[in-house]
PDB file of C-alpha atoms and ligand atoms in Angstrom:
ATOM      1  CA  UNK X  22      81.665  66.090 105.156  1.00 98.00           C
ATOM      2  CA  UNK X  23      81.795  64.588 101.676  1.00 98.00           C
ATOM      3  CA  UNK X  24      85.216  64.285 100.031  1.00 98.00           C
ATOM      4  CA  UNK X  25      84.786  64.441  96.276  1.00 98.00           C
ATOM      5  CA  UNK X  26      87.337  64.179  93.473  1.00 98.00           C
ATOM      6  CA  UNK X  27      85.206  63.949  90.326  1.00 98.00           C
ATOM      7  CA  UNK X  28      83.245  66.748  88.685  1.00 98.00           C
ATOM      8  CA  UNK X  29      79.849  65.004  88.278  1.00 98.00           C
ATOM      9  CA  UNK X  30      79.463  64.079  91.944  1.00 98.00           C
ATOM     10  CA  UNK X  31      80.670  67.569  92.877  1.00 98.00           C
ATOM     11  CA  UNK X  32      77.926  69.219  90.809  1.00 98.00           C
ATOM     12  CA  UNK X  33      75.392  66.877  92.337  1.00 98.00           C
ATOM     13  CA  UNK X  34      76.489  67.638  95.885  1.00 98.00           C
ATOM     14  CA  UNK X  35      76.716  71.416  95.417  1.00 98.00           C
ATOM     15  CA  UNK X  36      73.285  71.552  93.743  1.00 97.00           C
ATOM     16  CA  UNK X  37      71.779  69.866  96.810  1.00 97.00           C
ATOM     17  CA  UNK X  38      73.603  72.177  99.250  1.00 97.00           C
ATOM     18  CA  UNK X  39      72.640  75.287  97.297  1.00 96.00           C
ATOM     19  CA  UNK X  40      68.922  74.453  97.682  1.00 96.00           C
ATOM     20  CA  UNK X  41      69.485  74.991 101.398  1.00 95.00           C
ATOM     21  CA  UNK X  42      70.923  78.520 101.186  1.00 97.00           C
ATOM     22  CA  UNK X  43      74.043  80.400 100.076  1.00 98.00           C
ATOM     23  CA  UNK X  44      77.138  78.361  99.258  1.00 98.00           C
ATOM     24  CA  UNK X  45      80.673  79.602  99.995  1.00 99.00           C
ATOM     25  CA  UNK X  46      83.922  78.418  98.417  1.00 99.00           C
ATOM     26  CA  UNK X  47      87.337  78.567 100.117  1.00 99.00           C
ATOM     27  CA  UNK X  48      90.079  77.665  97.610  1.00 99.00           C
ATOM     28  CA  UNK X  49      93.318  76.320  99.107  1.00 98.00           C
ATOM     29  CA  UNK X  50      96.377  74.261  98.244  1.00 98.00           C
ATOM     30  CA  UNK X  51      96.086  72.259 101.480  1.00 98.00           C
ATOM     31  CA  UNK X  52      98.700  71.902 104.253  1.00 96.00           C
ATOM     32  CA  UNK X  53      96.078  73.732 106.245  1.00 98.00           C
ATOM     33  CA  UNK X  54      96.813  75.994 109.212  1.00 97.00           C
ATOM     34  CA  UNK X  55      94.926  78.533 111.322  1.00 97.00           C
ATOM     35  CA  UNK X  56      95.002  81.041 108.457  1.00 98.00           C
ATOM     36  CA  UNK X  57      92.984  78.716 106.254  1.00 98.00           C
ATOM     37  CA  UNK X  58      90.652  77.898 109.150  1.00 98.00           C
ATOM     38  CA  UNK X  59      89.985  81.606 109.671  1.00 98.00           C
ATOM     39  CA  UNK X  60      88.742  81.695 106.057  1.00 98.00           C
ATOM     40  CA  UNK X  61      86.554  78.636 106.645  1.00 98.00           C
ATOM     41  CA  UNK X  62      85.041  80.234 109.764  1.00 98.00           C
ATOM     42  CA  UNK X  63      84.393  83.479 107.886  1.00 98.00           C
ATOM     43  CA  UNK X  64      82.734  81.458 105.113  1.00 98.00           C
ATOM     44  CA  UNK X  65      80.560  79.572 107.594  1.00 98.00           C
ATOM     45  CA  UNK X  66      79.469  82.842 109.182  1.00 98.00           C
ATOM     46  CA  UNK X  67      78.281  84.108 105.793  1.00 98.00           C
ATOM     47  CA  UNK X  68      76.840  81.015 104.095  1.00 98.00           C
ATOM     48  CA  UNK X  69      74.673  77.981 104.819  1.00 98.00           C
ATOM     49  CA  UNK X  70      77.303  75.564 103.463  1.00 98.00           C
ATOM     50  CA  UNK X  71      81.010  75.670 102.747  1.00 98.00           C
ATOM     51  CA  UNK X  72      83.025  73.933 100.037  1.00 99.00           C
ATOM     52  CA  UNK X  73      86.792  73.892 100.560  1.00 99.00           C
ATOM     53  CA  UNK X  74      88.970  72.979  97.609  1.00 99.00           C
ATOM     54  CA  UNK X  75      92.426  71.484  98.018  1.00 98.00           C
ATOM     55  CA  UNK X  76      94.407  71.501  94.806  1.00 98.00           C
ATOM     56  CA  UNK X  77      98.153  72.074  94.441  1.00 98.00           C
ATOM     57  CA  UNK X  78      97.920  73.838  91.108  1.00 98.00           C
ATOM     58  CA  UNK X  79     100.886  73.022  88.832  1.00 98.00           C
ATOM     59  CA  UNK X  80      99.959  75.920  86.528  1.00 97.00           C
ATOM     60  CA  UNK X  81     100.866  78.526  89.155  1.00 97.00           C
ATOM     61  CA  UNK X  82     104.314  77.102  89.958  1.00 96.00           C
ATOM     62  CA  UNK X  83     107.319  78.157  87.858  1.00 94.00           C
ATOM     63  CA  UNK X  84     110.307  76.036  86.869  1.00 93.00           C
ATOM     64  CA  UNK X  85     112.555  75.615  89.912  1.00 90.00           C
ATOM     65  CA  UNK X  86     109.762  76.420  92.381  1.00 93.00           C
ATOM     66  CA  UNK X  87     108.566  74.056  95.121  1.00 93.00           C
ATOM     67  CA  UNK X  88     105.760  72.158  93.298  1.00 96.00           C
ATOM     68  CA  UNK X  89     107.164  68.684  94.038  1.00 96.00           C
ATOM     69  CA  UNK X  90     108.157  69.603  97.607  1.00 93.00           C
ATOM     70  CA  UNK X  91     104.932  71.468  98.427  1.00 95.00           C
ATOM     71  CA  UNK X  92     103.501  69.835 101.583  1.00 95.00           C
ATOM     72  CA  UNK X  93     100.621  67.415 100.951  1.00 97.00           C
ATOM     73  CA  UNK X  94      98.651  66.031 103.918  1.00 97.00           C
ATOM     74  CA  UNK X  95      95.120  65.290 102.753  1.00 98.00           C
ATOM     75  CA  UNK X  96      94.161  63.084 105.720  1.00 98.00           C
ATOM     76  CA  UNK X  97      95.143  65.700 108.331  1.00 98.00           C
ATOM     77  CA  UNK X  98      93.549  68.501 106.287  1.00 98.00           C
ATOM     78  CA  UNK X  99      90.359  66.519 105.919  1.00 98.00           C
ATOM     79  CA  UNK X 100      90.113  65.955 109.690  1.00 98.00           C
ATOM     80  CA  UNK X 101      90.528  69.698 110.329  1.00 98.00           C
ATOM     81  CA  UNK X 102      87.843  70.612 107.809  1.00 98.00           C
ATOM     82  CA  UNK X 103      85.466  67.993 109.154  1.00 98.00           C
ATOM     83  CA  UNK X 104      85.693  69.516 112.632  1.00 98.00           C
ATOM     84  CA  UNK X 105      85.085  72.998 111.166  1.00 98.00           C
ATOM     85  CA  UNK X 106      81.714  71.916 109.769  1.00 97.00           C
ATOM     86  CA  UNK X 107      82.689  71.982 106.093  1.00 98.00           C
ATOM     87  CA  UNK X 108      80.100  70.353 103.804  1.00 98.00           C
ATOM     88  CA  UNK X 109      82.277  69.310 100.877  1.00 98.00           C
ATOM     89  CA  UNK X 110      86.011  68.858 100.403  1.00 99.00           C
ATOM     90  CA  UNK X 111      86.704  69.191  96.663  1.00 99.00           C
ATOM     91  CA  UNK X 112      90.058  67.508  95.991  1.00 98.00           C
ATOM     92  CA  UNK X 113      90.440  66.869  92.263  1.00 98.00           C
ATOM     93  CA  UNK X 114      93.474  65.140  90.763  1.00 98.00           C
ATOM     94  CA  UNK X 115      95.648  67.113  88.323  1.00 98.00           C
ATOM     95  CA  UNK X 116      94.205  65.053  85.408  1.00 98.00           C
ATOM     96  CA  UNK X 117      90.675  65.994  86.483  1.00 98.00           C
ATOM     97  CA  UNK X 118      91.511  69.702  86.586  1.00 98.00           C
ATOM     98  CA  UNK X 119      93.651  69.651  83.442  1.00 98.00           C
ATOM     99  CA  UNK X 120      92.559  66.740  81.232  1.00 98.00           C
ATOM    100  CA  UNK X 121      94.568  65.759  78.168  1.00 98.00           C
ATOM    101  CA  UNK X 122      94.391  68.534  75.582  1.00 98.00           C
ATOM    102  CA  UNK X 123      93.746  71.362  78.069  1.00 98.00           C
ATOM    103  CA  UNK X 124      94.778  74.545  76.243  1.00 98.00           C
ATOM    104  CA  UNK X 125      93.136  77.642  77.792  1.00 98.00           C
ATOM    105  CA  UNK X 126      94.217  80.189  80.316  1.00 96.00           C
ATOM    106  CA  UNK X 127      93.115  83.486  81.833  1.00 98.00           C
ATOM    107  CA  UNK X 128      95.568  86.396  81.827  1.00 98.00           C
ATOM    108  CA  UNK X 129      94.844  89.455  83.974  1.00 98.00           C
ATOM    109  CA  UNK X 130      97.181  92.312  83.065  1.00 96.00           C
ATOM    110  CA  UNK X 131      97.960  95.393  85.186  1.00 95.00           C
ATOM    111  CA  UNK X 132      97.448  94.203  88.758  1.00 97.00           C
ATOM    112  CA  UNK X 133      99.266  90.931  88.073  1.00 97.00           C
ATOM    113  CA  UNK X 134     102.405  92.738  86.852  1.00 95.00           C
ATOM    114  CA  UNK X 135     105.263  93.584  89.217  1.00 96.00           C
ATOM    115  CA  UNK X 136     105.437  92.454  92.865  1.00 98.00           C
ATOM    116  CA  UNK X 137     105.059  88.633  92.889  1.00 97.00           C
ATOM    117  CA  UNK X 138     104.286  88.717  89.146  1.00 96.00           C
ATOM    118  CA  UNK X 139     107.829  89.932  88.416  1.00 95.00           C
ATOM    119  CA  UNK X 140     109.647  87.143  90.268  1.00 90.00           C
ATOM    120  CA  UNK X 141     107.107  84.490  89.267  1.00 92.00           C
ATOM    121  CA  UNK X 142     106.289  84.887  85.552  1.00 93.00           C
ATOM    122  CA  UNK X 143     103.002  83.173  84.650  1.00 95.00           C
ATOM    123  CA  UNK X 144     102.090  82.669  88.317  1.00 97.00           C
ATOM    124  CA  UNK X 145      98.965  84.837  88.274  1.00 98.00           C
ATOM    125  CA  UNK X 146      97.772  83.402  84.940  1.00 98.00           C
ATOM    126  CA  UNK X 147      97.902  80.023  86.691  1.00 98.00           C
ATOM    127  CA  UNK X 148      96.056  81.396  89.722  1.00 98.00           C
ATOM    128  CA  UNK X 149      93.378  83.177  87.674  1.00 98.00           C
ATOM    129  CA  UNK X 150      92.824  80.120  85.481  1.00 98.00           C
ATOM    130  CA  UNK X 151      92.417  77.666  88.336  1.00 98.00           C
ATOM    131  CA  UNK X 152      90.260  80.048  90.376  1.00 99.00           C
ATOM    132  CA  UNK X 153      87.942  80.653  87.403  1.00 99.00           C
ATOM    133  CA  UNK X 154      87.713  76.870  86.932  1.00 99.00           C
ATOM    134  CA  UNK X 155      86.946  76.392  90.638  1.00 99.00           C
ATOM    135  CA  UNK X 156      84.272  79.092  90.426  1.00 99.00           C
ATOM    136  CA  UNK X 157      82.687  77.354  87.420  1.00 98.00           C
ATOM    137  CA  UNK X 158      82.920  73.932  89.052  1.00 98.00           C
ATOM    138  CA  UNK X 159      81.442  74.927  92.425  1.00 98.00           C
ATOM    139  CA  UNK X 160      79.309  77.954  91.372  1.00 98.00           C
ATOM    140  CA  UNK X 161      79.503  79.513  94.841  1.00 98.00           C
ATOM    141  CA  UNK X 162      77.495  82.534  95.979  1.00 98.00           C
ATOM    142  CA  UNK X 163      80.619  83.848  97.649  1.00 98.00           C
ATOM    143  CA  UNK X 164      84.299  83.005  97.785  1.00 99.00           C
ATOM    144  CA  UNK X 165      86.741  83.717 100.593  1.00 99.00           C
ATOM    145  CA  UNK X 166      90.451  84.546 100.178  1.00 99.00           C
ATOM    146  CA  UNK X 167      93.199  85.721 102.523  1.00 98.00           C
ATOM    147  CA  UNK X 168      94.608  89.237 102.492  1.00 98.00           C
ATOM    148  CA  UNK X 169      98.008  87.638 103.062  1.00 98.00           C
ATOM    149  CA  UNK X 170      98.117  87.108  99.288  1.00 98.00           C
ATOM    150  CA  UNK X 171      97.052  90.684  98.591  1.00 98.00           C
ATOM    151  CA  UNK X 172      98.042  90.777  94.929  1.00 98.00           C
ATOM    152  CA  UNK X 173      96.234  87.467  94.338  1.00 98.00           C
ATOM    153  CA  UNK X 174      93.062  88.946  95.856  1.00 98.00           C
ATOM    154  CA  UNK X 175      93.398  92.024  93.612  1.00 98.00           C
ATOM    155  CA  UNK X 176      93.885  89.799  90.530  1.00 98.00           C
ATOM    156  CA  UNK X 177      90.805  87.695  91.336  1.00 98.00           C
ATOM    157  CA  UNK X 178      88.628  90.740  91.999  1.00 98.00           C
ATOM    158  CA  UNK X 179      89.823  92.305  88.714  1.00 98.00           C
ATOM    159  CA  UNK X 180      89.039  89.075  86.831  1.00 98.00           C
ATOM    160  CA  UNK X 181      85.566  88.837  88.404  1.00 98.00           C
ATOM    161  CA  UNK X 182      84.768  92.425  87.406  1.00 98.00           C
ATOM    162  CA  UNK X 183      86.294  92.229  83.934  1.00 98.00           C
ATOM    163  CA  UNK X 184      84.642  88.928  82.999  1.00 98.00           C
ATOM    164  CA  UNK X 185      81.248  89.775  84.581  1.00 98.00           C
ATOM    165  CA  UNK X 186      81.341  86.711  86.785  1.00 98.00           C
ATOM    166  CA  UNK X 187      78.090  85.920  88.559  1.00 98.00           C
ATOM    167  CA  UNK X 188      79.013  82.928  90.721  1.00 98.00           C
ATOM    168  CA  UNK X 189      80.484  84.589  92.612  1.00 98.00           C
ATOM    169  CA  UNK X 190      80.145  88.194  91.456  1.00 98.00           C
ATOM    170  CA  UNK X 191      83.027  90.574  92.190  1.00 98.00           C
ATOM    171  CA  UNK X 192      81.321  91.997  95.288  1.00 98.00           C
ATOM    172  CA  UNK X 193      81.029  88.519  96.802  1.00 98.00           C
ATOM    173  CA  UNK X 194      84.774  87.942  96.815  1.00 98.00           C
ATOM    174  CA  UNK X 195      85.614  88.349 100.478  1.00 98.00           C
ATOM    175  CA  UNK X 196      89.102  89.180 101.814  1.00 98.00           C
ATOM    176  CA  UNK X 197      90.021  88.076 105.345  1.00 98.00           C
ATOM    177  CA  UNK X 198      92.758  89.654 107.503  1.00 98.00           C
ATOM    178  CA  UNK X 199      96.062  87.774 107.778  1.00 98.00           C
ATOM    179  CA  UNK X 200      96.255  85.270 110.617  1.00 98.00           C
ATOM    180  CA  UNK X 201      99.602  85.534 112.436  1.00 98.00           C
ATOM    181  CA  UNK X 202     101.746  83.527 114.854  1.00 98.00           C
ATOM    182  CA  UNK X 203     102.227  84.956 118.371  1.00 98.00           C
ATOM    183  CA  UNK X 204     105.392  86.811 117.223  1.00 97.00           C
ATOM    184  CA  UNK X 205     103.609  88.339 114.235  1.00 98.00           C
ATOM    185  CA  UNK X 206     104.843  86.057 111.437  1.00 98.00           C
ATOM    186  CA  UNK X 207     102.045  85.520 108.909  1.00 98.00           C
ATOM    187  CA  UNK X 208     100.945  81.891 108.971  1.00 98.00           C
ATOM    188  CA  UNK X 209     101.949  80.071 105.807  1.00 96.00           C
ATOM    189  CA  UNK X 210     102.250  76.497 104.625  1.00 91.00           C
ATOM    190  CA  UNK X 211     105.824  77.429 103.639  1.00 91.00           C
ATOM    191  CA  UNK X 212     106.838  78.381 107.226  1.00 96.00           C
ATOM    192  CA  UNK X 213     107.496  74.671 107.845  1.00 93.00           C
ATOM    193  CA  UNK X 214     110.505  74.928 105.500  1.00 94.00           C
ATOM    194  CA  UNK X 215     112.235  77.218 108.053  1.00 97.00           C
ATOM    195  CA  UNK X 216     114.736  75.818 110.582  1.00 97.00           C
ATOM    196  CA  UNK X 217     114.997  77.397 114.065  1.00 97.00           C
ATOM    197  CA  UNK X 218     117.511  80.091 113.026  1.00 97.00           C
ATOM    198  CA  UNK X 219     115.554  80.966 109.901  1.00 98.00           C
ATOM    199  CA  UNK X 220     112.339  81.081 111.907  1.00 98.00           C
ATOM    200  CA  UNK X 221     113.913  83.725 114.194  1.00 98.00           C
ATOM    201  CA  UNK X 222     114.939  85.765 111.158  1.00 98.00           C
ATOM    202  CA  UNK X 223     111.442  85.408 109.672  1.00 98.00           C
ATOM    203  CA  UNK X 224     109.901  87.046 112.745  1.00 98.00           C
ATOM    204  CA  UNK X 225     111.762  90.251 111.872  1.00 98.00           C
ATOM    205  CA  UNK X 226     109.664  90.667 108.714  1.00 98.00           C
ATOM    206  CA  UNK X 227     106.349  91.709 110.331  1.00 98.00           C
ATOM    207  CA  UNK X 228     108.190  94.014 112.746  1.00 98.00           C
ATOM    208  CA  UNK X 229     110.135  95.746 109.969  1.00 98.00           C
ATOM    209  CA  UNK X 230     106.915  96.023 107.971  1.00 98.00           C
ATOM    210  CA  UNK X 231     105.081  97.621 110.914  1.00 98.00           C
ATOM    211  CA  UNK X 232     107.879 100.191 111.406  1.00 98.00           C
ATOM    212  CA  UNK X 233     107.829 101.141 107.721  1.00 98.00           C
ATOM    213  CA  UNK X 234     104.020 101.296 107.665  1.00 98.00           C
ATOM    214  CA  UNK X 235     104.039 103.673 110.655  1.00 98.00           C
ATOM    215  CA  UNK X 236     106.454 106.021 108.827  1.00 98.00           C
ATOM    216  CA  UNK X 237     104.319 105.941 105.678  1.00 98.00           C
ATOM    217  CA  UNK X 238     101.196 106.636 107.727  1.00 98.00           C
ATOM    218  CA  UNK X 239     102.990 109.651 109.226  1.00 97.00           C
ATOM    219  CA  UNK X 240     103.464 110.990 105.677  1.00 97.00           C
ATOM    220  CA  UNK X 241     107.124 110.108 105.019  1.00 98.00           C
ATOM    221  CA  UNK X 242     108.157 109.726 101.360  1.00 98.00           C
ATOM    222  CA  UNK X 243     108.045 106.099 100.188  1.00 98.00           C
ATOM    223  CA  UNK X 244     111.525 105.887  98.604  1.00 98.00           C
ATOM    224  CA  UNK X 245     113.628 106.319 101.793  1.00 98.00           C
ATOM    225  CA  UNK X 246     111.170 104.263 103.879  1.00 98.00           C
ATOM    226  CA  UNK X 247     111.347 101.363 101.404  1.00 98.00           C
ATOM    227  CA  UNK X 248     115.151 101.614 101.185  1.00 98.00           C
ATOM    228  CA  UNK X 249     115.378 101.458 104.987  1.00 98.00           C
ATOM    229  CA  UNK X 250     112.998  98.494 105.048  1.00 98.00           C
ATOM    230  CA  UNK X 251     115.110  96.558 102.540  1.00 98.00           C
ATOM    231  CA  UNK X 252     118.242  97.384 104.503  1.00 98.00           C
ATOM    232  CA  UNK X 253     116.671  96.292 107.788  1.00 98.00           C
ATOM    233  CA  UNK X 254     115.614  92.936 106.287  1.00 98.00           C
ATOM    234  CA  UNK X 255     119.071  92.285 104.834  1.00 98.00           C
ATOM    235  CA  UNK X 256     120.685  93.178 108.168  1.00 98.00           C
ATOM    236  CA  UNK X 257     118.235  90.846 109.947  1.00 98.00           C
ATOM    237  CA  UNK X 258     119.505  87.913 107.873  1.00 98.00           C
ATOM    238  CA  UNK X 259     117.196  87.731 104.855  1.00 98.00           C
ATOM    239  CA  UNK X 260     119.272  86.545 101.898  1.00 98.00           C
ATOM    240  CA  UNK X 261     117.336  88.647  99.359  1.00 97.00           C
ATOM    241  CA  UNK X 262     114.485  91.129  99.237  1.00 98.00           C
ATOM    242  CA  UNK X 263     112.503  90.455  96.054  1.00 97.00           C
ATOM    243  CA  UNK X 264     110.482  93.625  96.514  1.00 98.00           C
ATOM    244  CA  UNK X 265     109.387  96.176  99.086  1.00 98.00           C
ATOM    245  CA  UNK X 266     106.740  98.420  97.556  1.00 98.00           C
ATOM    246  CA  UNK X 267     104.114 100.983  98.459  1.00 98.00           C
ATOM    247  CA  UNK X 268     101.036 100.834  96.223  1.00 98.00           C
ATOM    248  CA  UNK X 269      97.380 101.790  96.030  1.00 98.00           C
ATOM    249  CA  UNK X 270      95.363  99.020  97.676  1.00 97.00           C
ATOM    250  CA  UNK X 271      92.948  98.142  94.867  1.00 95.00           C
ATOM    251  CA  UNK X 272      94.728  98.920  91.608  1.00 96.00           C
ATOM    252  CA  UNK X 273      98.285  98.378  92.906  1.00 97.00           C
ATOM    253  CA  UNK X 274      99.678 101.569  91.376  1.00 97.00           C
ATOM    254  CA  UNK X 275     103.049 102.639  92.914  1.00 97.00           C
ATOM    255  CA  UNK X 276     102.797 105.599  95.316  1.00 98.00           C
ATOM    256  CA  UNK X 277     105.434 108.202  96.176  1.00 98.00           C
ATOM    257  CA  UNK X 278     103.727 108.825  99.524  1.00 98.00           C
ATOM    258  CA  UNK X 279     100.371 108.263 101.233  1.00 98.00           C
ATOM    259  CA  UNK X 280      97.499 110.188  99.629  1.00 96.00           C
ATOM    260  CA  UNK X 281      93.713 110.076  99.991  1.00 96.00           C
ATOM    261  CA  UNK X 282      93.350 106.534  98.631  1.00 96.00           C
ATOM    262  CA  UNK X 283      93.781 103.377 100.746  1.00 97.00           C
ATOM    263  CA  UNK X 284      97.315 102.059 100.291  1.00 98.00           C
ATOM    264  CA  UNK X 285      99.251  98.888 100.986  1.00 98.00           C
ATOM    265  CA  UNK X 286     102.860  98.135 101.868  1.00 98.00           C
ATOM    266  CA  UNK X 287     103.919  94.813 100.302  1.00 98.00           C
ATOM    267  CA  UNK X 288     107.086  92.754 100.747  1.00 98.00           C
ATOM    268  CA  UNK X 289     108.583  89.486  99.505  1.00 98.00           C
ATOM    269  CA  UNK X 290     111.893  88.333 100.952  1.00 98.00           C
ATOM    270  CA  UNK X 291     113.900  85.140 100.957  1.00 97.00           C
ATOM    271  CA  UNK X 292     115.668  83.234 103.688  1.00 97.00           C
ATOM    272  CA  UNK X 293     117.749  80.682 101.821  1.00 93.00           C
ATOM    273  CA  UNK X 294     115.358  78.813  99.526  1.00 91.00           C
ATOM    274  CA  UNK X 295     112.212  79.936 101.363  1.00 94.00           C
ATOM    275  CA  UNK X 296     110.316  82.930 100.050  1.00 95.00           C
ATOM    276  CA  UNK X 297     108.035  84.774 102.464  1.00 97.00           C
ATOM    277  CA  UNK X 298     105.472  87.428 101.597  1.00 98.00           C
ATOM    278  CA  UNK X 299     103.565  89.847 103.802  1.00 98.00           C
ATOM    279  CA  UNK X 300     101.660  93.121 103.486  1.00 98.00           C
ATOM    280  CA  UNK X 301      99.993  95.747 105.652  1.00 98.00           C
ATOM    281  CA  UNK X 302      97.288  98.339 105.171  1.00 98.00           C
ATOM    282  CA  UNK X 303      98.552 101.940 105.277  1.00 98.00           C
ATOM    283  CA  UNK X 304      95.804 104.527 105.494  1.00 85.00           C
TER     284      UNK X 304
HETATM  285  P1  AMP V   3      97.161  78.650  99.956  1.00 92.17           P
HETATM  286  O1  AMP V   3      96.733  77.299 100.447  1.00 92.17           O
HETATM  287  O2  AMP V   3      98.463  79.114 100.482  1.00 92.17           O
HETATM  288  O3  AMP V   3      97.000  78.796  98.463  1.00 92.17           O
HETATM  289  O4  AMP V   3      96.115  79.657 100.573  1.00 92.17           O
HETATM  290  C1  AMP V   3      94.736  79.466 100.434  1.00 92.17           C
HETATM  291  C2  AMP V   3      94.025  80.681 100.933  1.00 92.17           C
HETATM  292  O5  AMP V   3      94.347  80.890 102.298  1.00 92.17           O
HETATM  293  C3  AMP V   3      94.420  81.957 100.185  1.00 92.17           C
HETATM  294  O6  AMP V   3      93.255  82.760 100.001  1.00 92.17           O
HETATM  295  C4  AMP V   3      95.383  82.598 101.130  1.00 92.17           C
HETATM  296  O7  AMP V   3      95.454  83.998 101.001  1.00 92.17           O
HETATM  297  C5  AMP V   3      94.780  82.217 102.467  1.00 92.17           C
HETATM  298  N1  AMP V   3      95.778  82.305 103.529  1.00 92.17           N
HETATM  299  C6  AMP V   3      97.010  81.740 103.548  1.00 92.17           C
HETATM  300  N2  AMP V   3      97.661  82.080 104.675  1.00 92.17           N
HETATM  301  C7  AMP V   3      96.826  82.889 105.374  1.00 92.17           C
HETATM  302  C8  AMP V   3      96.920  83.585 106.615  1.00 92.17           C
HETATM  303  N3  AMP V   3      98.013  83.519 107.374  1.00 92.17           N
HETATM  304  N4  AMP V   3      95.861  84.329 107.032  1.00 92.17           N
HETATM  305  C9  AMP V   3      94.741  84.406 106.267  1.00 92.17           C
HETATM  306  N5  AMP V   3      94.589  83.769 105.082  1.00 92.17           N
HETATM  307  C10 AMP V   3      95.623  83.030 104.641  1.00 92.17           C
END
């Protein structure tokens, strides 16, 4: 595996790999866990070579969020990727990604509004901008993202369609099912912020989500199901529920109850300073 942190050598390396067959990109912020590795394995299954990027993107963190505290462990991450057969680790410095004078950004309206976009203003502009830059830097044939960040996946697919991206095109943006701990908690780099008590509370989130999803699948109206879900999370020990919403899966339009279209139940809740998100398919 080559570890690269400058753009010229990256372009050189990816051009050589691409001659060999399709190239896949897996964008990450590092602090890798089994969820990230599931994306890498899915990428390897679909492409000849895999590029993984590790970049903690300041543009997608708001004031008062955990940018400085976000876990950074490049050596451990690199060892994991090496043993997964990754061809290139792309790990640019902030000054390489955003050189002096950088002044552009991508804004995707609609799908980026509400849900995580409400609590984190500017977050999805930061995500869309860095992902478009990564796409232009690596020029992958396909890119792999986790369904755990469902709204992020919807924003990136919208951007790819709206801006007629070709590397990758919208249809080559692959979503991979959420990887979970044995008790159902979605794996996340932020789970390490939880102490033992908080970790026990966190495990109630996927269970409460599954109960609510079952009621929605049975045809119950969304409003009482979502109210009960919020109440259950507060009673379980979550300090706040940022949102609990039922929306169409692709366009993220709020739903009063399950209809013919695929739908998604999405939640963000806090335990102290730690914010957890999760979502489930409904229908
Ligand atoms: P992050 O490093 O948190 O920005 O995540 C990088 C990629 O890994 C994103 O596409 C995430 O959706 C994905 N990801 C994070 N956690 C999981 C998980 N538990 N299962 C599957 N994919 C995940």
